[in-house]
Short mmCIF file of C-alpha atoms in Angstrom, two decimals:
data_model
loop_
_atom_site.label_atom_id
_atom_site.label_comp_id
_atom_site.label_asym_id
_atom_site.label_seq_id
_atom_site.Cartn_x
_atom_site.Cartn_y
_atom_site.Cartn_z
CA MET I 1 -45.51 47.00 86.36
CA LYS I 2 -48.02 49.68 85.55
CA HIS I 3 -47.13 49.40 81.88
CA GLN I 4 -47.81 45.65 81.95
CA GLU I 5 -51.22 46.19 83.62
CA SER I 6 -52.26 48.76 81.01
CA SER I 7 -51.34 46.40 78.18
CA LEU I 8 -53.76 43.70 79.33
CA PRO I 9 -56.64 43.11 76.88
CA ILE I 10 -60.04 44.56 77.66
CA THR I 11 -62.42 41.97 79.09
CA LEU I 12 -66.13 41.58 78.46
CA LEU I 13 -66.79 42.85 81.97
CA ASP I 14 -64.88 46.05 81.17
CA LEU I 15 -66.98 46.57 78.05
CA PHE I 16 -70.27 46.01 79.85
CA ASN I 17 -69.24 48.43 82.59
CA ASN I 18 -69.78 51.07 79.93
CA ALA I 19 -73.50 51.89 80.27
CA LEU I 20 -73.83 52.82 76.60
CA VAL I 21 -72.36 49.53 75.39
CA LEU I 22 -74.49 47.52 77.80
CA SER I 23 -77.75 49.28 76.87
CA HIS I 24 -77.16 48.77 73.13
CA THR I 25 -76.03 45.15 73.48
CA SER I 26 -78.53 43.70 75.97
CA PRO I 27 -81.60 43.71 73.64
CA HIS I 28 -79.66 41.63 71.10
CA VAL I 29 -78.40 39.18 73.71
CA GLY I 30 -81.89 38.40 74.99
CA VAL I 31 -83.19 37.58 78.44
CA GLN I 32 -81.91 33.98 78.40
CA GLY I 33 -78.40 35.06 77.40
CA LEU I 34 -78.33 37.78 80.05
CA LEU I 35 -79.44 35.40 82.80
CA SER I 36 -76.84 32.85 81.69
CA LEU I 37 -74.17 35.54 81.71
CA ALA I 38 -75.22 36.67 85.19
CA ALA I 39 -74.79 33.11 86.45
CA THR I 40 -71.10 32.98 85.47
CA SER I 41 -69.73 35.23 88.20
CA THR I 42 -70.71 37.60 90.98
CA ALA I 43 -69.32 40.57 89.07
CA PHE I 44 -71.54 39.94 86.06
CA ARG I 45 -74.52 39.27 88.32
CA ASP I 46 -74.11 42.56 90.15
CA LEU I 47 -73.59 44.41 86.88
CA ILE I 48 -76.66 43.01 85.10
CA PHE I 49 -79.12 43.10 87.99
CA THR I 50 -78.21 46.60 89.17
CA ARG I 51 -78.78 48.31 85.81
CA SER I 52 -82.50 48.90 85.28
CA HIS I 53 -82.21 49.51 81.52
CA VAL I 54 -80.74 46.05 80.81
CA PHE I 55 -84.14 44.34 80.70
CA SER I 56 -86.14 47.27 79.30
CA HIS I 57 -86.70 45.38 76.01
CA LEU I 58 -88.10 41.88 76.48
CA ASP I 59 -88.72 39.68 73.43
CA LEU I 60 -90.28 36.31 74.28
CA THR I 61 -91.01 35.15 70.73
CA ARG I 62 -88.04 32.75 70.71
CA ILE I 63 -88.55 31.14 74.10
CA LYS I 64 -89.03 27.41 73.46
CA SER I 65 -91.41 26.89 76.36
CA CYS I 66 -93.79 29.44 74.79
CA LEU I 67 -93.57 28.11 71.24
CA LYS I 68 -94.06 24.40 71.97
CA LEU I 69 -97.61 24.49 73.27
CA SER I 70 -100.18 21.87 72.30
CA PRO I 71 -103.43 23.34 70.94
CA GLU I 72 -105.64 21.18 73.16
CA ILE I 73 -105.50 19.76 76.64
CA ASP I 74 -104.65 16.08 76.32
CA GLU I 75 -106.27 13.37 78.35
CA CYS I 76 -102.80 12.24 79.38
CA ASP I 77 -102.06 15.61 81.02
CA PRO I 78 -101.73 15.71 84.80
CA PRO I 79 -105.01 15.94 86.75
CA GLU I 80 -104.35 19.53 87.81
CA LEU I 81 -104.29 20.62 84.11
CA SER I 82 -107.60 18.97 83.28
CA SER I 83 -109.40 21.13 85.85
CA ILE I 84 -108.15 24.54 84.71
CA SER I 85 -109.74 26.73 82.10
CA THR I 86 -108.50 27.02 78.52
CA ASP I 87 -107.25 30.58 79.04
CA ASP I 88 -105.26 29.57 82.12
CA TYR I 89 -103.78 26.64 80.21
CA TYR I 90 -102.56 28.82 77.34
CA ALA I 91 -101.33 31.56 79.69
CA ARG I 92 -99.39 29.10 81.87
CA PRO I 93 -95.98 29.32 80.04
CA LEU I 94 -95.93 33.12 79.99
CA ARG I 95 -97.17 33.38 83.57
CA ASN I 96 -94.32 31.11 84.67
CA ILE I 97 -91.81 33.36 82.91
CA PHE I 98 -93.31 36.51 84.41
CA SER I 99 -93.33 34.94 87.87
CA SER I 100 -89.64 34.09 87.53
CA LEU I 101 -88.83 37.62 86.38
CA ARG I 102 -90.84 39.09 89.25
CA THR I 103 -88.89 36.98 91.73
CA ARG I 104 -85.61 38.34 90.31
CA ASN I 105 -86.93 41.95 90.46
CA ILE I 106 -86.71 42.24 86.67
CA LEU I 107 -90.36 42.52 85.65
CA GLN I 108 -90.80 46.10 86.88
CA ASP I 109 -87.94 47.23 84.59
CA VAL I 110 -89.52 45.92 81.36
CA ARG I 111 -90.82 48.76 79.17
CA THR I 112 -91.15 47.08 75.74
CA LEU I 113 -92.73 43.61 75.61
CA VAL I 114 -92.89 41.58 72.37
CA LEU I 115 -95.28 38.59 72.32
CA ASP I 116 -95.79 38.18 68.56
CA GLY I 117 -97.23 34.83 67.49
CA LEU I 118 -97.60 33.42 71.02
CA ALA I 119 -100.71 32.23 72.83
CA VAL I 120 -101.80 35.28 74.84
CA PRO I 121 -105.32 35.02 76.32
CA LEU I 122 -107.28 38.10 77.28
CA GLY I 123 -106.80 37.50 81.01
CA LEU I 124 -103.03 37.71 80.64
CA VAL I 125 -103.29 40.90 78.58
CA ARG I 126 -105.49 42.39 81.29
CA GLU I 127 -102.83 41.58 83.91
CA ILE I 128 -100.09 43.17 81.78
CA LEU I 129 -102.03 46.37 81.21
CA CYS I 130 -103.78 46.81 84.56
CA GLU I 131 -101.63 45.35 87.34
CA GLU I 132 -99.10 47.47 89.21
CA ALA I 133 -96.34 44.86 88.80
CA TYR I 134 -96.04 45.73 85.09
CA SER I 135 -94.79 49.02 83.61
CA ILE I 136 -95.18 48.24 79.90
CA ARG I 137 -95.01 51.26 77.59
CA ILE I 138 -94.95 49.46 74.20
CA LEU I 139 -96.68 46.11 73.72
CA SER I 140 -96.56 43.98 70.56
CA LEU I 141 -99.41 41.48 70.08
CA ARG I 142 -99.18 40.82 66.35
CA TYR I 143 -100.62 37.51 65.19
CA VAL I 144 -101.16 36.30 68.75
CA LYS I 145 -103.40 33.32 69.42
CA GLU I 146 -106.35 32.92 71.78
CA LEU I 147 -107.11 36.66 71.68
CA GLY I 148 -110.18 38.06 69.94
CA ASP I 149 -110.47 41.54 68.46
CA GLU I 150 -113.72 42.45 70.19
CA LYS I 151 -112.48 41.46 73.66
CA LEU I 152 -109.22 43.38 73.17
CA ILE I 153 -111.18 46.45 72.02
CA GLN I 154 -113.32 46.28 75.17
CA LEU I 155 -110.22 46.07 77.35
CA LEU I 156 -108.60 49.08 75.68
CA ARG I 157 -111.81 51.06 76.06
CA TYR I 158 -111.70 50.26 79.76
CA LEU I 159 -108.12 51.61 79.95
CA ILE I 160 -109.11 54.97 78.43
CA ARG I 161 -112.44 55.31 80.26
CA PRO I 162 -113.25 58.91 81.32
CA SER I 163 -113.46 57.92 85.00
CA ARG I 164 -109.85 56.70 85.15
CA LYS I 165 -107.65 58.30 87.82
CA GLU I 166 -104.52 58.57 85.66
CA PRO I 167 -103.50 58.04 82.02
CA PRO I 168 -102.81 54.42 81.01
CA LYS I 169 -99.24 53.18 81.26
CA LEU I 170 -99.45 51.72 77.78
CA LYS I 171 -98.37 54.26 75.13
CA GLY I 172 -98.04 52.11 72.00
CA LEU I 173 -99.65 48.90 70.75
CA TYR I 174 -98.50 46.77 67.79
CA TYR I 175 -101.36 44.65 66.52
CA PHE I 176 -102.07 45.19 62.81
CA THR I 177 -98.87 45.11 60.76
CA PRO I 178 -97.09 41.86 59.80
CA ALA I 179 -94.86 40.32 62.41
CA ARG I 180 -91.12 39.85 61.98
CA GLY I 181 -90.19 37.49 59.16
CA ASP I 182 -93.56 37.80 57.40
CA ALA I 183 -92.35 39.53 54.23
CA ASP I 184 -95.28 38.55 51.99
CA TYR I 185 -98.17 40.58 53.29
CA SER I 186 -100.73 38.73 51.17
CA ALA I 187 -100.88 36.59 48.07
CA ALA I 188 -102.71 39.36 46.26
CA ASN I 189 -99.94 41.88 46.98
CA LEU I 190 -97.37 39.37 45.73
CA ARG I 191 -99.24 38.90 42.45
CA ARG I 192 -99.54 42.65 41.96
CA TYR I 193 -95.83 43.07 42.60
CA GLN I 194 -95.04 40.41 40.02
CA ARG I 195 -97.24 42.15 37.45
CA GLN I 196 -95.23 45.33 37.99
CA GLN I 197 -92.04 43.46 37.10
CA GLN I 198 -93.12 42.70 33.53
CA GLY I 199 -89.83 43.92 32.18
CA GLY I 200 -87.96 40.89 33.59
CA VAL I 201 -84.69 40.95 35.50
CA THR I 202 -83.72 44.33 34.00
CA ASN I 203 -86.33 45.96 36.24
CA SER I 204 -84.78 44.56 39.41
CA LEU I 205 -83.06 46.85 41.89
CA GLY I 206 -79.61 45.40 41.26
CA ALA I 207 -79.83 45.81 37.48
CA GLN I 208 -81.07 49.39 37.77
CA LEU I 209 -78.34 50.26 40.25
CA GLY I 210 -75.68 48.82 37.99
CA ALA I 211 -76.99 50.61 34.90
CA GLY I 212 -78.21 53.95 36.17
CA ALA I 213 -76.50 54.79 39.43
CA SER I 214 -73.31 56.49 38.36
CA SER I 215 -72.53 58.07 41.71
CA SER I 216 -72.17 56.64 45.20
CA GLY I 217 -74.85 59.07 46.43
CA ALA I 218 -77.44 57.64 44.04
CA LEU I 219 -76.45 54.10 45.00
CA HIS I 220 -76.79 54.93 48.69
CA ARG I 221 -80.20 56.53 48.15
CA GLU I 222 -81.54 53.55 46.20
CA LEU I 223 -80.33 51.07 48.80
CA VAL I 224 -81.91 53.00 51.68
CA GLN I 225 -85.21 53.30 49.81
CA SER I 226 -85.19 49.56 49.12
CA CYS I 227 -84.84 48.98 52.88
CA TRP I 228 -87.93 51.16 53.45
CA HIS I 229 -89.84 49.00 50.99
CA GLN I 230 -88.79 45.71 52.59
CA ASN I 231 -88.90 46.49 56.31
CA ASN I 232 -91.65 49.09 56.70
CA PRO I 233 -95.02 48.29 55.13
CA TRP I 234 -96.22 51.87 55.60
CA TYR I 235 -93.35 53.36 53.57
CA GLY I 236 -91.91 52.59 50.19
CA ALA I 237 -94.15 51.39 47.37
CA THR I 238 -97.92 51.63 47.24
CA ARG I 239 -99.47 48.52 48.77
CA GLU I 240 -102.39 47.23 50.79
CA VAL I 241 -101.06 46.89 54.32
CA LEU I 242 -104.15 45.87 56.30
CA ARG I 243 -107.05 43.61 55.49
CA MET I 244 -109.83 42.72 57.94
CA GLU I 245 -113.58 42.31 58.17
CA PRO I 246 -115.50 45.61 57.71
CA GLU I 247 -117.37 45.25 61.02
CA ILE I 248 -114.15 44.72 62.99
CA ALA I 249 -112.40 47.53 61.07
CA VAL I 250 -115.16 49.96 62.08
CA GLN I 251 -114.74 49.03 65.75
CA TRP I 252 -110.97 49.47 65.59
CA ALA I 253 -111.34 52.82 63.82
CA SER I 254 -113.68 54.08 66.53
CA LEU I 255 -111.24 52.91 69.23
CA ILE I 256 -108.19 54.51 67.56
CA GLU I 257 -110.11 57.77 67.32
CA ALA I 258 -110.91 57.59 71.04
CA CYS I 259 -107.26 56.80 71.90
CA GLU I 260 -105.81 59.87 70.16
CA GLY I 261 -103.19 61.39 72.45
CA LEU I 262 -103.26 58.40 74.83
CA ILE I 263 -102.27 55.22 72.96
CA ALA I 264 -100.58 55.01 69.54
CA PHE I 265 -101.04 52.06 67.17
CA ASP I 266 -99.29 50.59 64.15
CA ALA I 267 -102.31 51.74 62.14
CA VAL I 268 -103.88 55.17 61.60
CA LEU I 269 -107.20 56.62 60.51
CA CYS I 270 -107.86 57.75 56.98
CA ARG I 271 -107.49 61.52 57.15
CA GLN I 272 -109.18 62.18 53.83
CA HIS I 273 -112.27 60.23 54.92
CA ASN I 274 -112.46 62.32 58.11
CA ASN I 275 -112.10 65.51 56.06
CA VAL I 276 -115.01 64.44 53.88
CA LEU I 277 -117.15 63.71 56.93
CA ALA I 278 -116.40 67.16 58.38
CA HIS I 279 -116.63 69.01 55.05
CA PRO I 280 -118.70 67.07 52.50
CA GLU I 281 -117.90 69.59 49.78
CA VAL I 282 -114.19 68.62 49.67
CA GLY I 283 -114.74 65.09 48.46
CA HIS I 284 -117.14 62.34 47.65
CA VAL I 285 -118.47 59.68 50.01
CA SER I 286 -120.15 56.82 48.26
CA THR I 287 -123.80 56.21 49.13
CA ARG I 288 -124.07 52.68 47.79
CA SER I 289 -126.24 50.39 49.89
CA THR I 290 -123.31 48.19 50.95
CA GLU I 291 -121.29 51.16 52.21
CA THR I 292 -123.74 53.63 53.72
CA ILE I 293 -123.40 52.06 57.17
CA TYR I 294 -119.67 52.85 57.13
CA ALA I 295 -119.72 56.18 55.28
CA SER I 296 -120.56 58.25 58.38
CA ARG I 297 -117.90 56.65 60.62
CA PRO I 298 -114.11 56.97 60.83
CA CYS I 299 -112.23 54.46 58.68
CA LEU I 300 -108.90 52.69 59.09
CA ALA I 301 -106.26 53.59 56.54
CA THR I 302 -105.46 50.24 54.97
CA ILE I 303 -103.46 51.26 51.88
CA SER I 304 -100.06 52.95 51.90
CA LEU I 305 -99.59 55.34 48.99
CA SER I 306 -96.86 57.20 47.23
CA GLY I 307 -97.69 60.64 45.81
CA CYS I 308 -100.54 61.32 43.40
CA GLN I 309 -99.80 60.42 39.80
CA LYS I 310 -100.14 64.08 38.77
CA CYS I 311 -99.27 66.36 41.68
CA GLY I 312 -97.12 63.96 43.73
CA SER I 313 -98.95 64.73 46.99
CA SER I 314 -102.50 64.60 48.40
CA PRO I 315 -105.15 67.20 49.38
CA GLU I 316 -104.85 66.39 53.10
CA GLY I 317 -101.06 66.64 52.87
CA PRO I 318 -98.51 63.94 53.80
CA ALA I 319 -97.72 63.34 57.45
CA CYS I 320 -94.16 63.80 58.66
CA PRO I 321 -92.52 63.16 62.08
CA GLY I 322 -91.81 66.35 63.97
CA ARG I 323 -94.43 68.38 62.11
CA SER I 324 -97.54 66.22 62.25
CA PRO I 325 -99.37 65.08 65.41
CA GLU I 326 -98.38 61.67 66.73
CA PHE I 327 -101.81 60.16 66.07
CA GLN I 328 -101.34 60.77 62.32
CA LEU I 329 -98.26 58.52 62.19
CA PRO I 330 -98.14 54.73 62.71
CA LEU I 331 -95.75 52.77 64.86
CA LEU I 332 -93.11 51.28 62.58
CA THR I 333 -91.87 47.71 62.41
CA PRO I 334 -89.98 46.36 64.33
CA PRO I 335 -90.56 47.83 67.82
CA PRO I 336 -87.61 49.97 68.92
CA MET I 337 -84.96 48.05 70.85
CA HIS I 338 -83.21 50.91 72.64
CA SER I 339 -86.15 53.13 73.55
CA SER I 340 -89.74 52.78 74.72
CA SER I 341 -91.13 56.09 73.48
CA VAL I 342 -93.74 56.58 70.80
CA LYS I 343 -91.55 59.07 68.95
CA ALA I 344 -88.78 56.50 68.62
CA ALA I 345 -91.28 53.90 67.39
CA GLN I 346 -92.58 56.31 64.73
CA ARG I 347 -89.14 57.44 63.56
CA LEU I 348 -87.86 55.97 60.30
CA GLY I 349 -84.11 55.52 59.96
CA THR I 350 -83.36 57.58 56.86
CA ASN I 351 -79.55 57.46 57.23
CA GLY I 352 -79.24 61.16 56.44
CA LEU I 353 -81.79 61.25 53.60
CA PRO I 354 -84.98 63.35 53.71
CA HIS I 355 -87.85 61.61 55.44
CA PRO I 356 -90.26 60.08 52.90
CA GLN I 357 -93.83 61.33 52.84
CA PHE I 358 -96.48 59.25 54.55
CA ILE I 359 -99.87 59.00 52.83
CA ALA I 360 -102.39 56.32 53.80
CA ARG I 361 -106.04 55.98 52.91
CA CYS I 362 -108.98 53.63 53.11
CA ARG I 363 -110.52 51.83 50.14
CA GLN I 364 -113.57 54.08 50.10
CA CYS I 365 -111.47 57.16 49.36
CA LEU I 366 -109.59 55.28 46.60
CA LYS I 367 -112.61 53.93 44.77
CA ASP I 368 -112.16 54.70 41.05
CA ARG I 369 -108.84 56.42 41.90
CA TRP I 370 -106.36 53.60 42.55
CA CYS I 371 -105.13 51.07 40.01
CA GLU I 372 -104.36 47.81 41.79
CA SER I 373 -102.15 46.62 38.92
CA CYS I 374 -99.68 49.48 38.53
CA ASN I 375 -100.48 51.17 41.90
CA ALA I 376 -101.00 54.58 40.31
CA TRP I 377 -103.63 56.79 41.95
CA TRP I 378 -105.17 60.22 41.43
CA CYS I 379 -106.22 62.59 44.21
CA GLU I 380 -109.42 64.66 44.36
CA SER I 381 -107.63 67.84 43.25
CA CYS I 382 -106.32 66.24 40.06
CA TYR I 383 -109.18 63.96 39.03
CA THR I 384 -112.94 64.24 39.40
CA ILE I 385 -114.87 61.00 39.12
CA PRO I 386 -117.48 61.38 36.36
CA LYS I 387 -121.10 60.67 37.19
CA ARG I 388 -121.15 57.98 34.55
CA ARG I 389 -117.94 56.03 35.10
CA VAL I 390 -117.16 55.34 31.45
CA LEU I 391 -113.59 54.79 30.26
CA SER I 392 -114.38 54.93 26.55
CA ILE I 393 -114.45 57.78 24.06
CA LEU I 394 -117.98 56.98 22.90
CA SER I 395 -120.35 59.92 23.50
CA PRO I 396 -117.72 62.12 25.17
CA PRO I 397 -119.04 64.82 27.53
CA SER I 398 -116.45 67.34 26.36
CA THR I 399 -115.10 68.42 22.99
CA ASP I 400 -111.65 69.28 24.32
CA LYS I 401 -109.50 66.45 22.99
CA GLU I 402 -106.61 67.01 25.43
CA ASN I 403 -108.86 67.02 28.49
CA LEU I 404 -110.72 64.02 27.10
CA GLN I 405 -107.58 61.96 26.60
CA GLU I 406 -106.31 62.96 30.06
CA SER I 407 -109.64 61.97 31.62
CA ILE I 408 -109.49 58.60 29.93
CA LYS I 409 -105.96 57.92 31.23
CA SER I 410 -106.87 58.95 34.80
CA GLY I 411 -109.03 56.99 37.17
CA ALA I 412 -109.65 53.26 37.53
CA ARG I 413 -112.52 50.85 37.10
CA LYS I 414 -113.16 47.35 38.34
CA ARG I 415 -114.05 44.95 35.53
CA CYS I 416 -112.34 41.80 36.80
CA TYR I 417 -112.70 40.71 40.42
CA GLU I 418 -109.28 39.05 40.45
CA CYS I 419 -107.45 42.04 38.93
CA GLY I 420 -109.34 44.62 41.02
CA GLN I 421 -109.49 48.27 39.99
CA GLN I 422 -107.45 49.05 36.89
CA CYS I 423 -106.59 52.18 34.98
CA GLN I 424 -107.10 52.42 31.24
CA PRO I 425 -103.49 51.48 30.24
CA CYS I 426 -103.64 48.36 32.45
CA LEU I 427 -107.07 47.46 31.10
CA GLN I 428 -105.65 47.54 27.58
CA LEU I 429 -103.07 44.93 28.65
CA THR I 430 -105.47 42.50 30.33
CA GLU I 431 -108.87 43.11 28.68
CA ARG I 432 -110.09 41.86 25.32
CA ARG I 433 -113.36 42.24 23.42
CA CYS I 434 -115.05 39.05 22.29
CA SER I 435 -115.47 38.84 18.51
CA THR I 436 -118.77 36.96 18.91
CA CYS I 437 -120.77 38.66 21.67
CA ARG I 438 -118.75 41.92 21.64
CA GLU I 439 -118.43 41.92 25.42
CA ARG I 440 -115.22 42.49 27.36
CA TYR I 441 -113.34 39.71 29.15
CA CYS I 442 -110.08 39.36 31.10
CA LYS I 443 -107.56 37.27 29.22
CA GLU I 444 -105.75 36.32 32.46
CA HIS I 445 -108.66 35.17 34.62
CA ASP I 446 -111.42 34.19 32.17
CA ALA I 447 -110.70 30.45 32.20
CA GLY I 448 -111.33 28.84 28.83
CA CYS I 449 -111.04 31.97 26.68
CA ASP I 450 -108.85 32.28 23.62
CA ALA I 451 -107.32 35.17 21.72
CA LYS I 452 -110.60 36.19 20.04
CA ASN I 453 -113.48 34.80 22.09
CA CYS I 454 -114.45 34.81 25.75
CA ALA I 455 -114.90 31.56 27.66
CA TRP I 456 -118.66 31.52 27.11
CA CYS I 457 -118.47 31.96 23.36
CA ALA I 458 -115.40 29.76 22.96
CA THR I 459 -117.32 26.83 24.49
CA GLY I 460 -120.59 27.62 22.70
CA GLY I 461 -122.31 28.93 25.83
CA ARG I 462 -124.20 32.08 26.62
CA ARG I 463 -123.22 35.04 28.74
CA THR I 464 -124.34 38.47 29.90
CA ASP I 465 -122.46 41.71 30.39
CA MET I 466 -119.83 41.77 33.15
CA LEU I 467 -121.20 42.94 36.46
CA ASP I 468 -119.78 46.18 37.78
CA TYR I 469 -119.16 46.48 41.50
#
């Protein structure tokens, strides 16, 4: 009889009685699936509602009642809706969900809350961050609607005010990086990536793996690195991760600086810019009229970089988990599902490989140093920007031919607004000199040009020299 009992198959209830299996499975099942499972029997109900870690990760981005929300209050809505404010109207679906979870004694167990792409007014965010009923450690508000940057900045400044009695419950905030499923960060980044693939299909990852990876170790390494490039915008290839208005970026940079050690973000400050502010002799801060108002303030790091084209590193040194302070590392996408700590959110799954270096800078520090076509860049230790930014060999300042040729190959200059900053090899691919007026023009973006003449001369018009930025 005992032998027959031991041969019975393991049930789902037996599996979920294992705390490790339940904690790793529940985030993938979702809150709706867990509540439906709890309604099937008393045993499942007792199991799910007595384990506090079951609902620690709450993702509401796929709840239909939150997604199907009309942008305006219709005249045909019930009378009680026409009298409420716009914020209360947009917050109504989420408040109903939170009220239901509070009634079931689930809300106090939630540690990671994902609200990406939903309508989340400021009043609801204030309730989540300030009320005692919530214990949120990591909050994701990427691409949310009905929430302004300035109001959110004011709320976060209130959380970290010096007169507070205790540190804020919130430890990590996702707000800047692309939300899940948004693989194309911007049309400009997509065009730059396509320009890097000029070699055709032979430059693709699959072709290179098939041709060059002779060992399973090399194949494994290439596959893991490709996952870094696709899933984590801060790691992998050089790219522009963030793009926002300069005034808003300055406010966020000041807030992130004030939140160091209290709240981590999925964005970091430019360390090289801060080094230049503290020690002006280590670098160069532009004093152009359009940038002087931002030169003396901390800046957001908006561009993720690989190593310098020459030395493979940077003067400030790459940041690495375990050795660098937490405020020098961003929260990585997606938010962790099995933990609500900042360290887990900053940890990159390397699958046994060495952790890649993390270098991120602002555009000011990369002026004349970063080619937006091939993504090569040169640090301050390897390249000094000349006073006269000339990428030609006419009237050279030095007679050393090797140093001269190296100086010409290094650095970047912006001649075409669509192409952005380009190094000399990339300029040779896209730039031509008009045979009539002898001025330079971009063969890709100068509409109406031909192989020998610019658009102005090809149509019999008149033009002036290209404006430099």
